[in-house]
């Protein structure tokens, strides 16, 4: 090939690589735009019903019955009457208190027992450790519904039926296998050198657990706490069956299920009660979303 031909080939090759790189950049830009569009659709999918619920709960009942919730946007006319009726006539305050009395202790117990059980299965040698691990995996795929009848009989026998501690035992028992399984994978990924160094320094198992395992597992524990709280808060079947005949106000899910069929105050108070039931877990998730994302990513990378 002549010198002139070689000189003319270099710019053509350079332009070709530049064009290919530009095409790749444009392709990535289109892909990023598509991802953003999909995420926006998911956000709207979850946000629009909450907005509709909020606006419907703030509108006068006559307007709620006459037009759709979107009509409140151009002509806003809001009132707190529905919330006053929800607290005065629908016993929403008592139901929210009962739900919190169930969900908060359940969440705390699930976190504490899960991290203790996971640490024992990973870092302690004792007889039956493999059998317990297999049992936890089996419980993960066991439907809780198959235990309802025998547990109802047992609860009636020992006097736990219609009590909040009975709900704690049931919800903790069936959430605990997932919590132990989640934390077990994370604790197993903690470098063994950390534990060996702590033992050489004379640290006890309790000190190792408190100073190494708990701080490192905090994001996973936060994620587990959010999921356990949401599962307990949104549970309808277990409180409906196990709190029958109780003198306590029903949990918010049980209260709403009854109000849907028998309320005579119209849709406004029911919308207000429903929004209050959504507001508590919504505030929890939004306030702890940073820890939740860190926990999920940590579990995906290390678990």
CSV table of N, CA and C in Angstrom, one decimal, residues 46-213:
chain,number,residue,atom,x,y,z
A,46,UNK,N,-48.4,3.9,41.9
A,46,UNK,CA,-48.6,3.9,43.3
A,46,UNK,C,-49.0,5.2,43.9
A,47,UNK,N,-48.7,6.3,43.2
A,47,UNK,CA,-49.0,7.6,43.8
A,47,UNK,C,-50.4,8.0,43.5
A,48,UNK,N,-50.9,7.8,42.3
A,48,UNK,CA,-52.2,8.2,42.0
A,48,UNK,C,-53.3,7.7,42.9
A,49,UNK,N,-53.3,6.4,43.3
A,49,UNK,CA,-54.4,5.9,44.2
A,49,UNK,C,-54.3,6.6,45.6
A,50,UNK,N,-53.1,6.9,46.0
A,50,UNK,CA,-52.9,7.5,47.3
A,50,UNK,C,-53.4,9.0,47.2
A,51,UNK,N,-53.1,9.6,46.1
A,51,UNK,CA,-53.6,11.0,45.9
A,51,UNK,C,-55.2,11.0,45.9
A,52,UNK,N,-55.7,10.0,45.1
A,52,UNK,CA,-57.2,9.9,45.0
A,52,UNK,C,-57.8,9.7,46.4
A,53,UNK,N,-57.2,8.8,47.2
A,53,UNK,CA,-57.7,8.6,48.5
A,53,UNK,C,-57.7,9.8,49.4
A,54,UNK,N,-56.6,10.5,49.3
A,54,UNK,CA,-56.4,11.8,50.1
A,54,UNK,C,-57.5,12.8,49.7
A,55,UNK,N,-57.6,13.1,48.5
A,55,UNK,CA,-58.5,14.1,48.0
A,55,UNK,C,-60.0,13.7,48.3
A,56,UNK,N,-60.3,12.4,48.2
A,56,UNK,CA,-61.7,11.9,48.5
A,56,UNK,C,-62.0,12.1,49.9
A,57,UNK,N,-61.0,11.9,50.8
A,57,UNK,CA,-61.2,12.0,52.2
A,57,UNK,C,-61.4,13.4,52.7
A,58,UNK,N,-60.9,14.4,51.9
A,58,UNK,CA,-61.0,15.8,52.2
A,58,UNK,C,-62.2,16.5,51.6
A,59,UNK,N,-62.9,15.8,50.7
A,59,UNK,CA,-64.0,16.5,50.0
A,59,UNK,C,-65.3,16.3,50.8
A,60,UNK,N,-66.2,17.3,50.7
A,60,UNK,CA,-67.5,17.1,51.3
A,60,UNK,C,-68.2,15.8,50.7
A,61,UNK,N,-69.0,15.2,51.4
A,61,UNK,CA,-69.6,13.9,51.0
A,61,UNK,C,-70.5,14.1,49.8
A,62,UNK,N,-71.2,15.3,49.7
A,62,UNK,CA,-72.0,15.5,48.5
A,62,UNK,C,-71.2,15.6,47.2
A,63,UNK,N,-70.1,16.2,47.3
A,63,UNK,CA,-69.2,16.3,46.1
A,63,UNK,C,-68.6,14.9,45.8
A,64,UNK,N,-68.3,14.2,46.8
A,64,UNK,CA,-67.7,12.9,46.6
A,64,UNK,C,-68.7,11.9,45.8
A,65,UNK,N,-69.9,12.0,46.2
A,65,UNK,CA,-71.0,11.2,45.6
A,65,UNK,C,-71.3,11.7,44.2
A,66,UNK,N,-71.1,13.0,43.9
A,66,UNK,CA,-71.6,13.6,42.7
A,66,UNK,C,-70.5,13.5,41.6
A,67,UNK,N,-69.3,13.5,41.9
A,67,UNK,CA,-68.2,13.6,40.9
A,67,UNK,C,-67.0,12.8,41.3
A,68,UNK,N,-66.1,12.6,40.4
A,68,UNK,CA,-64.8,11.9,40.7
A,68,UNK,C,-63.9,12.7,41.5
A,69,UNK,N,-62.9,12.0,42.0
A,69,UNK,CA,-61.9,12.7,42.9
A,69,UNK,C,-61.1,13.8,42.2
A,70,UNK,N,-60.9,13.6,40.8
A,70,UNK,CA,-60.1,14.5,40.1
A,70,UNK,C,-60.7,15.9,39.9
A,71,UNK,N,-62.0,16.0,40.2
A,71,UNK,CA,-62.7,17.3,40.1
A,71,UNK,C,-62.3,18.2,41.3
A,72,UNK,N,-61.6,17.6,42.3
A,72,UNK,CA,-61.2,18.4,43.4
A,72,UNK,C,-59.9,19.2,43.0
A,73,UNK,N,-59.2,18.9,41.9
A,73,UNK,CA,-58.0,19.6,41.5
A,73,UNK,C,-58.3,21.0,41.0
A,74,UNK,N,-59.3,21.1,40.0
A,74,UNK,CA,-59.5,22.5,39.5
A,74,UNK,C,-60.4,23.3,40.5
A,75,UNK,N,-61.2,22.6,41.3
A,75,UNK,CA,-62.1,23.4,42.3
A,75,UNK,C,-61.9,22.8,43.7
A,76,UNK,N,-60.8,23.1,44.3
A,76,UNK,CA,-60.6,22.5,45.7
A,76,UNK,C,-61.6,23.1,46.7
A,77,UNK,N,-62.2,22.3,47.4
A,77,UNK,CA,-63.1,22.7,48.5
A,77,UNK,C,-63.0,21.6,49.6
A,78,UNK,N,-62.0,21.7,50.5
A,78,UNK,CA,-61.7,20.7,51.4
A,78,UNK,C,-62.3,20.9,52.8
A,79,UNK,N,-62.5,19.8,53.5
A,79,UNK,CA,-63.1,19.9,54.8
A,79,UNK,C,-62.5,18.7,55.7
A,80,UNK,N,-62.5,18.9,57.0
A,80,UNK,CA,-62.0,17.9,57.9
A,80,UNK,C,-63.1,17.1,58.5
A,81,UNK,N,-64.3,17.3,58.0
A,81,UNK,CA,-65.5,16.6,58.6
A,81,UNK,C,-65.4,15.1,58.6
A,82,UNK,N,-64.9,14.6,57.4
A,82,UNK,CA,-64.7,13.2,57.3
A,82,UNK,C,-63.8,12.6,58.3
A,83,UNK,N,-62.7,13.3,58.7
A,83,UNK,CA,-61.8,12.7,59.7
A,83,UNK,C,-62.4,12.8,61.1
A,84,UNK,N,-63.2,13.9,61.3
A,84,UNK,CA,-63.9,14.0,62.6
A,84,UNK,C,-64.9,12.8,62.8
A,85,UNK,N,-65.6,12.5,61.7
A,85,UNK,CA,-66.6,11.4,61.8
A,85,UNK,C,-65.8,10.1,61.9
A,86,UNK,N,-64.7,10.0,61.3
A,86,UNK,CA,-63.9,8.7,61.4
A,86,UNK,C,-63.5,8.5,62.8
A,87,UNK,N,-63.0,9.5,63.5
A,87,UNK,CA,-62.6,9.3,64.9
A,87,UNK,C,-63.7,9.2,65.8
A,88,UNK,N,-64.8,9.9,65.6
A,88,UNK,CA,-65.9,9.9,66.5
A,88,UNK,C,-66.8,8.7,66.4
A,89,UNK,N,-67.1,8.3,65.2
A,89,UNK,CA,-68.1,7.3,64.9
A,89,UNK,C,-67.6,5.9,64.5
A,90,UNK,N,-66.4,5.9,63.8
A,90,UNK,CA,-65.9,4.7,63.3
A,90,UNK,C,-64.8,4.1,64.2
A,91,UNK,N,-64.5,4.7,65.3
A,91,UNK,CA,-63.5,4.1,66.3
A,91,UNK,C,-62.1,3.9,65.6
A,92,UNK,N,-61.7,4.9,64.8
A,92,UNK,CA,-60.4,4.7,64.1
A,92,UNK,C,-59.3,4.9,65.1
A,93,UNK,N,-59.4,5.8,66.0
A,93,UNK,CA,-58.3,6.0,67.0
A,93,UNK,C,-58.0,4.7,67.7
A,94,UNK,N,-59.0,4.0,68.2
A,94,UNK,CA,-58.8,2.8,69.0
A,94,UNK,C,-58.2,1.7,68.1
A,95,UNK,N,-58.7,1.6,66.8
A,95,UNK,CA,-58.2,0.6,65.9
A,95,UNK,C,-56.7,0.9,65.5
A,96,UNK,N,-56.4,2.1,65.3
A,96,UNK,CA,-55.0,2.4,65.1
A,96,UNK,C,-54.1,2.1,66.3
A,97,UNK,N,-54.6,2.3,67.5
A,97,UNK,CA,-53.8,2.0,68.7
A,97,UNK,C,-53.6,0.5,68.8
A,98,UNK,N,-54.7,-0.3,68.5
A,98,UNK,CA,-54.6,-1.8,68.5
A,98,UNK,C,-53.6,-2.3,67.5
A,99,UNK,N,-53.7,-1.7,66.3
A,99,UNK,CA,-52.7,-2.1,65.3
A,99,UNK,C,-51.3,-1.8,65.6
A,100,UNK,N,-51.1,-0.7,66.2
A,100,UNK,CA,-49.7,-0.3,66.7
A,100,UNK,C,-49.3,-1.2,67.8
A,101,UNK,N,-50.2,-1.6,68.7
A,101,UNK,CA,-49.9,-2.5,69.8
A,101,UNK,C,-49.5,-3.9,69.4
A,102,UNK,N,-50.0,-4.2,68.2
A,102,UNK,CA,-49.7,-5.5,67.6
A,102,UNK,C,-48.4,-5.4,66.8
A,103,UNK,N,-48.3,-4.4,65.9
A,103,UNK,CA,-47.2,-4.4,64.9
A,103,UNK,C,-45.9,-4.0,65.6
A,104,UNK,N,-45.8,-3.1,66.5
A,104,UNK,CA,-44.5,-2.7,67.1
A,104,UNK,C,-43.8,-3.8,67.9
A,105,UNK,N,-44.5,-4.4,68.8
A,105,UNK,CA,-43.8,-5.5,69.5
A,105,UNK,C,-43.5,-6.7,68.6
A,106,UNK,N,-44.4,-7.0,67.6
A,106,UNK,CA,-44.0,-8.0,66.7
A,106,UNK,C,-42.8,-7.7,65.9
A,107,UNK,N,-42.6,-6.5,65.4
A,107,UNK,CA,-41.4,-6.1,64.7
A,107,UNK,C,-40.2,-6.2,65.6
A,108,UNK,N,-40.2,-5.7,66.8
A,108,UNK,CA,-39.1,-5.7,67.7
A,108,UNK,C,-38.7,-7.2,68.0
A,109,UNK,N,-39.7,-8.0,68.2
A,109,UNK,CA,-39.3,-9.4,68.5
A,109,UNK,C,-38.8,-10.2,67.3
A,110,UNK,N,-39.3,-9.9,66.2
A,110,UNK,CA,-38.8,-10.5,64.9
A,110,UNK,C,-37.3,-10.1,64.7
A,111,UNK,N,-37.0,-8.8,64.9
A,111,UNK,CA,-35.6,-8.4,64.6
A,111,UNK,C,-34.7,-9.0,65.7
A,112,UNK,N,-35.0,-8.9,66.9
A,112,UNK,CA,-34.1,-9.5,68.0
A,112,UNK,C,-33.9,-11.0,67.8
A,113,UNK,N,-35.0,-11.7,67.7
A,113,UNK,CA,-34.9,-13.2,67.6
A,113,UNK,C,-34.2,-13.6,66.3
A,114,UNK,N,-34.4,-12.9,65.3
A,114,UNK,CA,-33.8,-13.2,64.0
A,114,UNK,C,-32.3,-13.1,64.0
A,115,UNK,N,-31.8,-12.0,64.5
A,115,UNK,CA,-30.4,-11.7,64.6
A,115,UNK,C,-29.7,-12.7,65.6
A,116,UNK,N,-30.4,-13.0,66.7
A,116,UNK,CA,-29.8,-13.9,67.6
A,116,UNK,C,-29.7,-15.3,67.0
A,117,UNK,N,-30.8,-15.7,66.4
A,117,UNK,CA,-30.9,-17.1,65.8
A,117,UNK,C,-29.9,-17.2,64.7
A,118,UNK,N,-29.8,-16.2,63.8
A,118,UNK,CA,-28.9,-16.2,62.7
A,118,UNK,C,-27.5,-16.3,63.2
A,119,UNK,N,-27.1,-15.5,64.2
A,119,UNK,CA,-25.7,-15.6,64.7
A,119,UNK,C,-25.4,-16.9,65.3
A,120,UNK,N,-26.4,-17.5,66.0
A,120,UNK,CA,-26.1,-18.9,66.6
A,120,UNK,C,-25.9,-19.9,65.5
A,121,UNK,N,-26.7,-19.8,64.4
A,121,UNK,CA,-26.6,-20.8,63.3
A,121,UNK,C,-25.3,-20.7,62.5
A,122,UNK,N,-24.8,-19.5,62.5
A,122,UNK,CA,-23.6,-19.2,61.6
A,122,UNK,C,-22.3,-19.4,62.4
A,123,UNK,N,-22.3,-18.9,63.7
A,123,UNK,CA,-21.0,-18.8,64.4
A,123,UNK,C,-20.9,-19.7,65.6
A,124,UNK,N,-21.9,-20.5,65.9
A,124,UNK,CA,-21.8,-21.4,67.0
A,124,UNK,C,-22.0,-22.8,66.6
A,125,UNK,N,-21.2,-23.7,67.2
A,125,UNK,CA,-21.3,-25.2,66.9
A,125,UNK,C,-22.1,-25.8,68.0
A,126,UNK,N,-23.2,-26.4,67.6
A,126,UNK,CA,-24.0,-27.2,68.6
A,126,UNK,C,-24.8,-28.3,67.9
A,127,UNK,N,-25.2,-29.2,68.6
A,127,UNK,CA,-25.9,-30.4,68.0
A,127,UNK,C,-27.3,-29.9,67.4
A,128,UNK,N,-27.6,-30.4,66.2
A,128,UNK,CA,-28.8,-30.1,65.6
A,128,UNK,C,-28.9,-28.8,64.8
A,129,UNK,N,-27.7,-28.2,64.6
A,129,UNK,CA,-27.7,-26.9,63.8
A,129,UNK,C,-28.1,-27.1,62.4
A,130,UNK,N,-27.7,-28.2,61.8
A,130,UNK,CA,-28.1,-28.5,60.4
A,130,UNK,C,-29.6,-28.8,60.3
A,131,UNK,N,-30.1,-29.5,61.3
A,131,UNK,CA,-31.5,-29.8,61.3
A,131,UNK,C,-32.4,-28.6,61.5
A,132,UNK,N,-31.9,-27.7,62.3
A,132,UNK,CA,-32.7,-26.4,62.5
A,132,UNK,C,-32.7,-25.6,61.2
A,133,UNK,N,-31.5,-25.5,60.5
A,133,UNK,CA,-31.5,-24.8,59.3
A,133,UNK,C,-32.4,-25.4,58.3
A,134,UNK,N,-32.5,-26.7,58.2
A,134,UNK,CA,-33.4,-27.3,57.2
A,134,UNK,C,-34.9,-27.1,57.6
A,135,UNK,N,-35.1,-27.0,58.9
A,135,UNK,CA,-36.5,-26.8,59.4
A,135,UNK,C,-36.9,-25.3,59.0
A,136,UNK,N,-36.0,-24.4,59.1
A,136,UNK,CA,-36.3,-23.0,58.8
A,136,UNK,C,-36.6,-22.9,57.3
A,137,UNK,N,-35.9,-23.6,56.5
A,137,UNK,CA,-36.2,-23.6,55.0
A,137,UNK,C,-37.6,-24.2,54.8
A,138,UNK,N,-37.9,-25.3,55.5
A,138,UNK,CA,-39.2,-25.9,55.3
A,138,UNK,C,-40.3,-25.0,55.8
A,139,UNK,N,-40.1,-24.2,56.8
A,139,UNK,CA,-41.1,-23.3,57.3
A,139,UNK,C,-41.3,-22.1,56.3
A,140,UNK,N,-40.3,-21.8,55.6
A,140,UNK,CA,-40.4,-20.7,54.6
A,140,UNK,C,-41.5,-21.0,53.5
A,141,UNK,N,-41.6,-22.3,53.2
A,141,UNK,CA,-42.6,-22.7,52.1
A,141,UNK,C,-43.8,-23.3,52.7
A,142,UNK,N,-44.0,-23.2,54.0
A,142,UNK,CA,-45.2,-23.8,54.7
A,142,UNK,C,-46.3,-22.7,54.7
A,143,UNK,N,-47.5,-22.9,54.2
A,143,UNK,CA,-48.5,-21.9,54.2
A,143,UNK,C,-49.0,-21.8,55.7
A,144,UNK,N,-49.1,-20.6,56.2
A,144,UNK,CA,-49.6,-20.4,57.6
A,144,UNK,C,-51.0,-20.9,57.8
A,145,UNK,N,-51.8,-20.9,56.7
A,145,UNK,CA,-53.2,-21.2,56.8
A,145,UNK,C,-53.5,-22.7,57.3
A,146,UNK,N,-52.5,-23.6,57.1
A,146,UNK,CA,-52.7,-24.9,57.5
A,146,UNK,C,-52.7,-25.1,59.0
A,147,UNK,N,-52.2,-24.1,59.7
A,147,UNK,CA,-52.0,-24.2,61.2
A,147,UNK,C,-53.2,-23.5,61.9
A,148,UNK,N,-54.1,-22.9,61.2
A,148,UNK,CA,-55.1,-22.0,61.8
A,148,UNK,C,-56.0,-22.9,62.7
A,149,UNK,N,-56.5,-24.0,62.3
A,149,UNK,CA,-57.5,-24.7,63.1
A,149,UNK,C,-56.8,-25.3,64.4
A,150,UNK,N,-55.6,-26.0,64.3
A,150,UNK,CA,-55.0,-26.5,65.5
A,150,UNK,C,-54.6,-25.4,66.4
A,151,UNK,N,-54.1,-24.2,65.9
A,151,UNK,CA,-53.7,-23.2,66.8
A,151,UNK,C,-54.9,-22.5,67.4
A,152,UNK,N,-56.0,-22.4,66.7
A,152,UNK,CA,-57.2,-21.8,67.3
A,152,UNK,C,-57.7,-22.7,68.5
A,153,UNK,N,-57.6,-24.0,68.4
A,153,UNK,CA,-58.0,-24.9,69.5
A,153,UNK,C,-57.0,-24.7,70.6
A,154,UNK,N,-55.7,-24.6,70.3
A,154,UNK,CA,-54.7,-24.5,71.3
A,154,UNK,C,-54.9,-23.1,72.1
A,155,UNK,N,-55.1,-22.1,71.3
A,155,UNK,CA,-55.3,-20.8,71.9
A,155,UNK,C,-56.5,-20.8,72.9
A,156,UNK,N,-57.6,-21.4,72.4
A,156,UNK,CA,-58.8,-21.5,73.3
A,156,UNK,C,-58.5,-22.3,74.6
A,157,UNK,N,-57.6,-23.3,74.4
A,157,UNK,CA,-57.3,-24.1,75.6
A,157,UNK,C,-56.5,-23.4,76.6
A,158,UNK,N,-55.5,-22.6,76.2
A,158,UNK,CA,-54.6,-21.9,77.1
A,158,UNK,C,-55.0,-20.5,77.4
A,159,UNK,N,-56.1,-20.0,76.8
A,159,UNK,CA,-56.6,-18.7,77.1
A,159,UNK,C,-55.9,-17.6,76.3
A,160,UNK,N,-55.3,-17.8,75.2
A,160,UNK,CA,-54.7,-16.8,74.4
A,160,UNK,C,-55.6,-16.2,73.3
A,161,UNK,N,-56.8,-16.9,73.1
A,161,UNK,CA,-57.7,-16.4,72.1
A,161,UNK,C,-58.3,-15.0,72.5
A,162,UNK,N,-58.3,-14.1,71.6
A,162,UNK,CA,-58.8,-12.8,71.8
A,162,UNK,C,-57.8,-11.9,72.5
A,163,UNK,N,-56.6,-12.2,72.6
A,163,UNK,CA,-55.5,-11.4,73.2
A,163,UNK,C,-54.5,-10.9,72.2
A,164,UNK,N,-53.9,-9.8,72.5
A,164,UNK,CA,-52.8,-9.3,71.6
A,164,UNK,C,-51.6,-10.2,71.7
A,165,UNK,N,-51.1,-10.7,72.9
A,165,UNK,CA,-50.0,-11.6,72.9
A,165,UNK,C,-50.2,-12.8,72.0
A,166,UNK,N,-51.4,-13.3,71.9
A,166,UNK,CA,-51.6,-14.4,71.0
A,166,UNK,C,-51.3,-14.0,69.5
A,167,UNK,N,-51.6,-12.8,69.1
A,167,UNK,CA,-51.3,-12.3,67.8
A,167,UNK,C,-49.8,-12.2,67.6
A,168,UNK,N,-49.1,-11.7,68.7
A,168,UNK,CA,-47.7,-11.6,68.6
A,168,UNK,C,-47.0,-13.0,68.3
A,169,UNK,N,-47.5,-14.0,69.1
A,169,UNK,CA,-46.9,-15.3,69.0
A,169,UNK,C,-47.0,-15.8,67.5
A,170,UNK,N,-48.2,-15.7,67.0
A,170,UNK,CA,-48.5,-16.2,65.7
A,170,UNK,C,-47.7,-15.5,64.6
A,171,UNK,N,-47.7,-14.1,64.6
A,171,UNK,CA,-47.0,-13.4,63.6
A,171,UNK,C,-45.5,-13.5,63.7
A,172,UNK,N,-45.0,-13.5,64.9
A,172,UNK,CA,-43.5,-13.7,65.1
A,172,UNK,C,-43.1,-15.1,64.7
A,173,UNK,N,-43.9,-16.1,65.0
A,173,UNK,CA,-43.6,-17.4,64.6
A,173,UNK,C,-43.5,-17.7,63.1
A,174,UNK,N,-44.3,-17.0,62.4
A,174,UNK,CA,-44.3,-17.2,60.9
A,174,UNK,C,-43.5,-16.2,60.2
A,175,UNK,N,-43.0,-15.2,60.8
A,175,UNK,CA,-42.1,-14.2,60.2
A,175,UNK,C,-40.6,-14.5,60.5
A,176,UNK,N,-40.4,-15.2,61.7
A,176,UNK,CA,-39.1,-15.5,62.1
A,176,UNK,C,-38.3,-16.3,61.2
A,177,UNK,N,-38.8,-17.4,60.5
A,177,UNK,CA,-37.9,-18.1,59.6
A,177,UNK,C,-37.4,-17.2,58.4
A,178,UNK,N,-38.2,-16.3,57.9
A,178,UNK,CA,-37.7,-15.4,56.9
A,178,UNK,C,-36.6,-14.5,57.5
A,179,UNK,N,-36.8,-14.0,58.7
A,179,UNK,CA,-35.8,-13.1,59.3
A,179,UNK,C,-34.5,-13.8,59.5
A,180,UNK,N,-34.5,-15.0,60.1
A,180,UNK,CA,-33.3,-15.8,60.3
A,180,UNK,C,-32.6,-16.1,59.0
A,181,UNK,N,-33.4,-16.5,58.0
A,181,UNK,CA,-32.8,-16.8,56.7
A,181,UNK,C,-32.1,-15.6,56.1
A,182,UNK,N,-32.7,-14.4,56.2
A,182,UNK,CA,-32.2,-13.2,55.6
A,182,UNK,C,-30.9,-12.8,56.3
A,183,UNK,N,-30.9,-12.8,57.7
A,183,UNK,CA,-29.7,-12.4,58.4
A,183,UNK,C,-28.6,-13.4,58.4
A,184,UNK,N,-29.0,-14.7,58.3
A,184,UNK,CA,-28.0,-15.7,58.3
A,184,UNK,C,-27.1,-15.6,57.1
A,185,UNK,N,-27.6,-15.3,55.9
A,185,UNK,CA,-26.7,-15.0,54.8
A,185,UNK,C,-25.8,-13.9,55.0
A,186,UNK,N,-26.3,-12.8,55.6
A,186,UNK,CA,-25.5,-11.6,55.8
A,186,UNK,C,-24.4,-11.9,56.8
A,187,UNK,N,-24.7,-12.5,58.0
A,187,UNK,CA,-23.7,-12.7,59.0
A,187,UNK,C,-22.7,-13.7,58.5
A,188,UNK,N,-23.1,-14.6,57.7
A,188,UNK,CA,-22.1,-15.6,57.2
A,188,UNK,C,-21.1,-14.9,56.3
A,189,UNK,N,-21.4,-13.7,55.7
A,189,UNK,CA,-20.5,-13.0,54.8
A,189,UNK,C,-19.5,-12.1,55.6
A,190,UNK,N,-19.7,-11.9,56.9
A,190,UNK,CA,-18.8,-11.1,57.6
A,190,UNK,C,-17.5,-11.8,57.7
A,191,UNK,N,-16.3,-11.2,57.4
A,191,UNK,CA,-15.0,-11.9,57.4
A,191,UNK,C,-14.8,-12.6,58.8
A,192,UNK,N,-14.3,-13.8,58.7
A,192,UNK,CA,-14.0,-14.6,59.9
A,192,UNK,C,-12.8,-14.0,60.7
A,193,UNK,N,-12.0,-13.2,60.0
A,193,UNK,CA,-10.8,-12.6,60.7
A,193,UNK,C,-11.3,-11.6,61.8
A,194,UNK,N,-12.5,-11.0,61.6
A,194,UNK,CA,-13.0,-10.1,62.6
A,194,UNK,C,-13.3,-10.8,63.9
A,195,UNK,N,-13.9,-12.0,63.8
A,195,UNK,CA,-14.3,-12.7,64.9
A,195,UNK,C,-13.0,-13.3,65.6
A,196,UNK,N,-12.1,-13.8,64.8
A,196,UNK,CA,-10.8,-14.3,65.4
A,196,UNK,C,-10.0,-13.3,66.1
A,197,UNK,N,-10.0,-12.1,65.5
A,197,UNK,CA,-9.2,-11.0,66.2
A,197,UNK,C,-9.9,-10.6,67.5
A,198,UNK,N,-11.2,-10.6,67.5
A,198,UNK,CA,-11.9,-10.3,68.7
A,198,UNK,C,-11.7,-11.3,69.8
A,199,UNK,N,-11.7,-12.6,69.4
A,199,UNK,CA,-11.5,-13.7,70.4
A,199,UNK,C,-10.1,-13.6,70.9
A,200,UNK,N,-9.1,-13.3,70.1
A,200,UNK,CA,-7.7,-13.2,70.6
A,200,UNK,C,-7.6,-12.0,71.6
A,201,UNK,N,-8.4,-11.0,71.4
A,201,UNK,CA,-8.4,-9.9,72.4
A,201,UNK,C,-9.2,-10.2,73.7
A,202,UNK,N,-9.7,-11.4,73.7
A,202,UNK,CA,-10.4,-11.8,74.9
A,202,UNK,C,-11.9,-11.5,75.0
A,203,UNK,N,-12.5,-11.1,73.8
A,203,UNK,CA,-13.9,-10.8,73.8
A,203,UNK,C,-14.8,-12.0,73.9
A,204,UNK,N,-15.8,-11.9,74.7
A,204,UNK,CA,-16.8,-13.0,74.8
A,204,UNK,C,-17.7,-13.0,73.6
A,205,UNK,N,-18.5,-14.1,73.5
A,205,UNK,CA,-19.5,-14.2,72.4
A,205,UNK,C,-20.5,-13.0,72.5
A,206,UNK,N,-20.9,-12.7,73.7
A,206,UNK,CA,-21.8,-11.5,73.8
A,206,UNK,C,-21.2,-10.2,73.4
A,207,UNK,N,-19.9,-10.0,73.7
A,207,UNK,CA,-19.2,-8.8,73.3
A,207,UNK,C,-19.1,-8.8,71.8
A,208,UNK,N,-18.7,-9.9,71.2
A,208,UNK,CA,-18.6,-10.0,69.7
A,208,UNK,C,-19.9,-9.7,69.0
A,209,UNK,N,-21.0,-10.3,69.6
A,209,UNK,CA,-22.3,-10.1,69.0
A,209,UNK,C,-22.7,-8.6,69.1
A,210,UNK,N,-22.5,-8.0,70.3
A,210,UNK,CA,-22.9,-6.6,70.5
A,210,UNK,C,-22.0,-5.6,69.7
A,211,UNK,N,-20.7,-5.9,69.6
A,211,UNK,CA,-19.8,-4.9,69.0
A,211,UNK,C,-19.5,-5.1,67.5
A,212,UNK,N,-19.7,-6.3,67.0
A,212,UNK,CA,-19.4,-6.6,65.6
A,212,UNK,C,-20.7,-6.9,64.8
A,213,UNK,N,-21.4,-7.9,65.3
A,213,UNK,CA,-22.6,-8.3,64.5
A,213,UNK,C,-23.7,-7.3,64.4
